Tab-separated table of C-alpha atoms in Angstrom:
chain	number	residue	atom	x	y	z
A	1	MET	CA	0.000	0.000	0.000
A	2	ALA	CA	1.348	3.441	-0.930
A	3	TRP	CA	-0.259	5.233	2.004
A	4	PRO	CA	2.549	4.629	4.591
A	5	ALA	CA	5.084	5.970	2.120
A	6	THR	CA	2.913	9.045	1.595
A	7	VAL	CA	2.680	9.627	5.353
A	8	ALA	CA	6.454	9.288	5.707
A	9	ALA	CA	7.013	11.727	2.862
A	10	CYS	CA	4.650	14.239	4.479
A	11	ALA	CA	6.433	13.875	7.813
A	12	ILE	CA	9.819	14.505	6.213
A	13	ALA	CA	8.451	17.523	4.365
A	14	LEU	CA	7.035	18.940	7.606
A	15	MET	CA	10.289	18.377	9.507
A	16	PRO	CA	12.072	21.725	10.180
A	17	ALA	CA	15.157	22.237	8.062
A	18	GLY	CA	17.423	22.740	11.083
A	19	ALA	CA	16.038	19.940	13.277
A	20	SER	CA	19.024	17.681	12.706
A	21	ALA	CA	21.614	20.382	12.079
A	22	ARG	CA	24.455	21.010	14.487
A	23	PRO	CA	24.297	24.091	16.723
A	24	GLU	CA	25.684	27.182	15.037
A	25	ASP	CA	28.919	28.733	16.199
A	26	PRO	CA	28.417	31.652	18.625
A	27	PRO	CA	28.592	35.103	17.025
A	28	PRO	CA	31.646	37.307	17.536
A	29	ALA	CA	31.546	39.670	20.508
A	30	LEU	CA	32.649	43.241	21.098
A	31	VAL	CA	33.753	43.770	24.701
A	32	ALA	CA	34.821	47.026	26.340
A	33	LEU	CA	37.049	46.261	29.314
A	34	ALA	CA	36.884	49.203	31.742
A	35	LEU	CA	40.044	49.046	33.843
A	36	ASP	CA	40.366	50.953	37.120
A	37	THR	CA	43.821	52.571	37.313
A	38	SER	CA	43.255	54.727	40.399
A	39	GLY	CA	45.554	54.678	43.414
A	40	SER	CA	43.192	52.511	45.470
A	41	ILE	CA	43.832	49.561	43.138
A	42	GLY	CA	47.569	49.290	43.698
A	43	ARG	CA	50.327	48.404	41.269
A	44	ALA	CA	50.282	44.661	41.930
A	45	SER	CA	46.514	44.357	41.358
A	46	LEU	CA	46.708	46.453	38.193
A	47	ALA	CA	49.543	44.328	36.816
A	48	ARG	CA	47.432	41.186	37.218
A	49	ALA	CA	44.310	42.873	35.863
A	50	LYS	CA	46.094	43.963	32.678
A	51	ASP	CA	46.714	40.320	31.789
A	52	LEU	CA	42.965	39.698	31.692
A	53	ALA	CA	42.300	41.703	28.507
A	54	PRO	CA	44.413	39.739	25.970
A	55	ALA	CA	43.453	36.438	27.605
A	56	LEU	CA	39.769	37.348	27.340
A	57	LEU	CA	40.089	38.152	23.643
A	58	ALA	CA	41.808	34.820	23.010
A	59	SER	CA	38.902	33.021	24.726
A	60	LEU	CA	36.075	34.759	22.835
A	61	PRO	CA	34.582	33.410	19.561
A	62	ALA	CA	36.471	33.954	16.320
A	63	GLY	CA	36.193	37.488	14.972
A	64	SER	CA	35.637	39.063	18.400
A	65	GLU	CA	37.183	42.378	19.441
A	66	VAL	CA	38.176	43.921	22.766
A	67	ALA	CA	38.703	47.579	23.637
A	68	VAL	CA	40.223	48.846	26.888
A	69	ILE	CA	39.016	51.979	28.670
A	70	ALA	CA	41.211	52.999	31.613
A	71	PHE	CA	39.762	55.301	34.253
A	72	ASP	CA	40.958	57.199	37.303
A	73	ASP	CA	40.239	60.951	37.302
A	74	GLN	CA	38.587	60.530	33.881
A	75	PRO	CA	37.857	57.600	31.533
A	76	ARG	CA	39.982	57.338	28.397
A	77	VAL	CA	40.289	54.784	25.595
A	78	VAL	CA	43.801	53.324	25.808
A	79	VAL	CA	43.226	50.434	23.375
A	80	PRO	CA	40.690	50.950	20.577
A	81	ARG	CA	38.730	47.830	19.649
A	82	THR	CA	40.974	45.227	18.085
A	83	SER	CA	41.118	41.503	17.380
A	84	ARG	CA	44.878	41.280	18.090
A	85	PRO	CA	45.780	40.111	21.623
A	86	GLU	CA	49.422	41.088	21.157
A	87	LEU	CA	48.402	44.692	20.390
A	88	ILE	CA	46.369	44.858	23.596
A	89	ALA	CA	49.298	43.569	25.657
A	90	GLN	CA	51.640	46.063	23.996
A	91	ARG	CA	49.367	49.069	24.574
A	92	LEU	CA	48.698	48.124	28.192
A	93	GLU	CA	52.402	48.151	29.055
A	94	ALA	CA	52.216	51.951	29.236
A	95	VAL	CA	49.134	52.004	31.508
A	96	GLN	CA	50.088	52.748	35.114
A	97	VAL	CA	48.378	53.611	38.391
A	98	GLY	CA	47.644	57.335	38.557
A	99	GLY	CA	45.161	60.071	39.331
A	100	HIS	CA	43.644	61.184	42.607
A	101	TYR	CA	40.027	60.110	42.057
A	102	THR	CA	37.941	57.322	40.521
A	103	ALA	CA	35.309	58.196	37.890
A	104	LEU	CA	33.625	54.787	38.061
A	105	HIS	CA	30.112	55.857	37.029
A	106	ASP	CA	31.419	57.847	34.072
A	107	ALA	CA	33.461	54.826	32.981
A	108	VAL	CA	30.395	52.559	32.932
A	109	PHE	CA	28.511	55.182	30.926
A	110	ASP	CA	31.334	55.699	28.414
A	111	ALA	CA	32.019	51.979	27.990
A	112	SER	CA	28.330	51.305	27.343
A	113	ARG	CA	28.213	54.051	24.730
A	114	TYR	CA	31.402	52.785	23.127
A	115	VAL	CA	30.110	49.298	22.405
A	116	ARG	CA	26.587	50.527	21.653
A	117	GLU	CA	27.741	52.837	18.859
A	118	ALA	CA	29.996	50.239	17.222
A	119	PRO	CA	28.364	48.197	14.425
A	120	GLY	CA	27.561	44.481	14.613
A	121	ALA	CA	28.517	41.743	17.072
A	122	SER	CA	27.109	40.904	20.467
A	123	LYS	CA	28.245	43.424	23.046
A	124	ALA	CA	29.267	43.496	26.700
A	125	VAL	CA	31.234	45.531	29.225
A	126	VAL	CA	33.728	44.027	31.685
A	127	LEU	CA	34.332	46.336	34.653
A	128	VAL	CA	37.516	45.647	36.651
A	129	THR	CA	37.500	47.830	39.771
A	130	ASP	CA	37.226	47.960	43.549
A	131	GLY	CA	33.823	49.639	43.280
A	132	VAL	CA	34.864	53.032	44.666
A	133	ASP	CA	33.585	56.204	42.945
A	134	ASP	CA	34.529	59.683	44.085
A	135	ASN	CA	34.734	61.973	41.047
A	136	SER	CA	32.051	61.074	38.481
A	137	ALA	CA	29.853	63.677	36.832
A	138	LEU	CA	27.056	61.072	36.691
A	139	ASP	CA	25.394	59.097	39.432
A	140	LEU	CA	25.193	55.311	39.285
A	141	GLU	CA	21.573	55.294	38.086
A	142	ASP	CA	22.472	57.333	34.981
A	143	ALA	CA	25.357	54.985	34.216
A	144	LEU	CA	23.215	51.872	34.624
A	145	LYS	CA	20.445	53.337	32.489
A	146	ALA	CA	22.852	53.708	29.562
A	147	ALA	CA	23.686	49.992	29.736
A	148	GLN	CA	20.106	48.880	30.360
A	149	GLU	CA	18.601	50.818	27.456
A	150	ALA	CA	21.205	49.405	25.064
A	151	ARG	CA	20.788	45.890	26.566
A	152	ILE	CA	24.494	45.671	27.307
A	153	PRO	CA	25.386	43.363	30.216
A	154	VAL	CA	28.097	44.591	32.562
A	155	PHE	CA	30.290	41.865	34.072
A	156	THR	CA	32.056	43.118	37.182
A	157	VAL	CA	35.371	41.852	38.553
A	158	GLY	CA	36.339	42.955	42.058
A	159	VAL	CA	40.012	43.866	42.584
A	160	GLY	CA	41.964	45.605	45.320
A	161	ALA	CA	42.316	44.948	49.027
A	162	HIS	CA	38.669	45.615	49.932
A	163	PRO	CA	36.387	45.681	46.869
A	164	ARG	CA	32.849	46.949	47.422
A	165	GLU	CA	31.106	43.768	46.424
A	166	HIS	CA	27.595	45.100	47.103
A	167	VAL	CA	28.130	47.837	44.500
A	168	LEU	CA	29.645	45.499	41.935
A	169	ARG	CA	26.936	42.877	42.431
A	170	ARG	CA	24.257	45.525	41.966
A	171	ILE	CA	25.791	46.776	38.713
A	172	ALA	CA	25.970	43.242	37.354
A	173	ARG	CA	22.487	42.236	38.505
A	174	LEU	CA	20.717	45.305	37.098
A	175	THR	CA	22.339	44.974	33.670
A	176	GLY	CA	22.157	41.201	33.196
A	177	GLY	CA	25.825	40.493	33.862
A	178	ASP	CA	27.644	38.558	36.592
A	179	TYR	CA	30.006	39.402	39.423
A	180	MET	CA	33.165	37.522	40.324
A	181	PRO	CA	36.131	38.345	42.560
A	182	PHE	CA	39.411	38.657	40.733
A	183	GLU	CA	40.848	35.575	42.451
A	184	ARG	CA	38.215	33.438	40.699
A	185	ALA	CA	38.061	35.399	37.449
A	186	ARG	CA	39.216	33.231	34.554
A	187	ALA	CA	39.221	34.539	30.999
A	188	ALA	CA	37.655	31.362	29.601
A	189	ASP	CA	34.858	31.401	32.192
A	190	LEU	CA	34.213	35.096	31.612
A	191	ALA	CA	34.071	34.574	27.840
A	192	THR	CA	31.568	31.741	28.291
A	193	ARG	CA	29.313	33.969	30.393
A	194	ILE	CA	29.496	36.773	27.838
A	195	VAL	CA	28.501	34.426	25.012
A	196	SER	CA	25.684	32.947	27.123
A	197	ALA	CA	24.296	36.412	27.822
A	198	ALA	CA	24.387	37.212	24.099
A	199	VAL	CA	22.291	34.160	23.139
A	200	ALA	CA	19.851	34.640	26.032
A	201	PRO	CA	18.591	38.237	25.694
A	202	ALA	CA	15.652	37.502	28.013
A	203	ARG	CA	18.084	37.738	30.943
A	204	ARG	CA	18.526	41.423	30.259
A	205	GLU	CA	14.820	42.305	30.156
A	206	PRO	CA	14.114	44.235	33.385
A	207	THR	CA	10.345	44.532	32.803
A	208	ALA	CA	7.771	41.811	33.372
A	209	VAL	CA	6.133	40.159	30.377
A	210	PRO	CA	2.285	40.449	30.372
A	211	ALA	CA	0.278	37.247	30.653
A	212	GLY	CA	-0.755	35.685	27.366
A	213	PRO	CA	-0.634	32.502	25.312
A	214	SER	CA	2.365	30.293	25.921
A	215	PRO	CA	5.099	31.005	23.357
A	216	THR	CA	6.225	28.350	20.946
A	217	PRO	CA	9.245	26.492	22.379
A	218	ARG	CA	12.568	27.475	20.865
A	219	GLY	CA	15.739	25.572	20.305
A	220	GLY	CA	16.288	21.902	19.480
A	221	SER	CA	13.574	20.558	21.855
A	222	GLY	CA	10.943	22.833	20.292
A	223	ARG	CA	11.770	21.624	16.789
A	224	VAL	CA	11.602	17.979	17.879
A	225	ILE	CA	8.193	18.512	19.519
A	226	ALA	CA	6.823	20.302	16.455
A	227	TRP	CA	8.079	17.536	14.168
A	228	GLY	CA	6.598	14.831	16.412
A	229	LEU	CA	3.201	16.542	16.450
A	230	ALA	CA	3.282	16.821	12.662
A	231	VAL	CA	3.958	13.079	12.341
A	232	LEU	CA	1.121	12.220	14.744
A	233	VAL	CA	-1.336	14.434	12.855
A	234	ALA	CA	-0.327	12.886	9.532
A	235	LEU	CA	-0.689	9.335	10.887
A	236	ALA	CA	-4.071	10.083	12.456
A	237	ALA	CA	-5.351	11.547	9.205
A	238	GLY	CA	-4.124	8.478	7.313
A	239	VAL	CA	-5.823	6.039	9.679
A	240	LEU	CA	-9.097	7.963	9.510
A	241	LEU	CA	-8.992	8.025	5.721
A	242	MET	CA	-8.298	4.280	5.509
A	243	VAL	CA	-11.236	3.495	7.841
A	244	ARG	CA	-13.605	5.617	5.802
A	245	ARG	CA	-12.486	4.026	2.555
A	246	ALA	CA	-13.007	0.551	4.061
A	247	HIS	CA	-16.639	1.372	4.848
A	248	GLY	CA	-17.206	2.959	1.446
A	249	ALA	CA	-18.494	6.128	2.974
A	250	LEU	CA	-16.053	8.891	2.453
A	251	VAL	CA	-17.411	11.935	4.214
A	252	ARG	CA	-17.072	15.186	2.354
A	253	VAL	CA	-16.810	18.256	4.482
A	254	PRO	CA	-18.489	21.299	2.947
A	255	PRO	CA	-16.278	24.342	2.525
A	256	PRO	CA	-16.633	26.922	5.269
A	257	ALA	CA	-18.888	29.857	4.619
A	258	LEU	CA	-17.103	32.858	3.294
A	259	VAL	CA	-16.951	35.722	5.741
A	260	PRO	CA	-16.887	39.164	4.174
A	261	ALA	CA	-13.611	40.899	4.836
A	262	LEU	CA	-13.730	43.857	7.181
A	263	PRO	CA	-12.472	47.198	5.902
A	264	PRO	CA	-8.942	47.987	7.084
A	265	ALA	CA	-8.768	49.991	10.274
A	266	GLU	CA	-7.491	53.516	10.096
A	267	PRO	CA	-3.944	53.728	11.496
A	268	ALA	CA	-3.805	55.458	14.836
A	269	ASP	CA	-1.564	58.457	15.253
A	270	LEU	CA	1.226	57.491	17.635
A	271	PRO	CA	2.917	60.135	19.755
A	272	ARG	CA	6.355	61.061	18.490
A	273	PRO	CA	8.924	60.988	21.290
A	274	SER	CA	11.092	64.033	21.617
A	275	VAL	CA	14.788	63.210	21.298
A	276	GLY	CA	16.682	63.804	24.504
A	277	SER	CA	13.584	64.738	26.517
A	278	ALA	CA	14.238	61.961	29.051
A	279	LEU	CA	17.916	62.830	29.538
A	280	SER	CA	19.042	65.020	32.396
A	281	PRO	CA	21.302	68.023	31.710
A	282	THR	CA	24.137	66.180	33.452
A	283	VAL	CA	23.842	63.187	31.114
A	284	LEU	CA	23.658	65.439	28.049
A	285	ALA	CA	26.770	67.286	29.205
A	286	ARG	CA	28.594	63.989	29.685
A	287	MET	CA	27.572	62.836	26.200
A	288	ASN	CA	28.891	66.059	24.655
A	289	GLN	CA	32.125	65.823	26.634
A	290	THR	CA	32.936	62.287	25.489
A	291	GLU	CA	31.554	62.479	21.936
A	292	GLU	CA	34.834	63.483	20.305
A	293	TYR	CA	37.113	60.798	21.752
A	294	LEU	CA	34.495	58.085	21.263
A	295	GLU	CA	34.145	58.978	17.589
A	296	ARG	CA	37.922	58.921	17.146
A	297	THR	CA	38.270	55.425	18.562
A	298	ILE	CA	35.092	53.745	17.295
A	299	THR	CA	35.700	54.495	13.616
């Protein structure tokens, strides 16, 4: 009988194209490593922290780039985004402890803007600091808002003798990143967390999702379930058709009544948001102050 072959052919046709394919390689990432170079860090801690940048780049997916933003009195780009670990190590040799203050909040803001404005790739910020801020133009809420609105996770690494873990954990939690003390910070582990955050954007959604129908499952398990349901439907239809043919009474279902189409609804006028209306004067001043050096290093 040709019917089983027909059912099998239908099942194969309904099977998603990627159901048996191997998982795709993770996309390249662009990471801004914000490195605290203030006096509270200390020379020994800074020397160890500088080794993290080239090691992180080597652990990220192929085609990834890392930029380094050092900050003490002010943030500054010391290594523009690059895919060459040896260039990062070379540029960081000249970075030393200095300054009298720590512009931590401004550094988070600038690093978030840096990766946000750059084209392509999944993006993240790695903040290596003791969590002390004493000279920023912005408060922490303004800095976090820049990362949250751009959906950029901030991964914090605590260094120094007494890092303020409660501050660093809060920054990571509110942006969808993770916190780890420097003693347990490994470049490979950090790269894995960055890639995981890039393929799971739901982690970075701060707002609750309204109740509604259950979404269709994603990933490999969702494709297998959909394929299995398609096979069951095809088999059930085949069995029903064979039973009806055996009794010689094939039921014909009349076509559904045509429902007249409704006229298209008139589009509603949506309010046009005013650019910059939600930004405080302090944030706007910070954006203007850093615009020039960001443009020089992003392009």
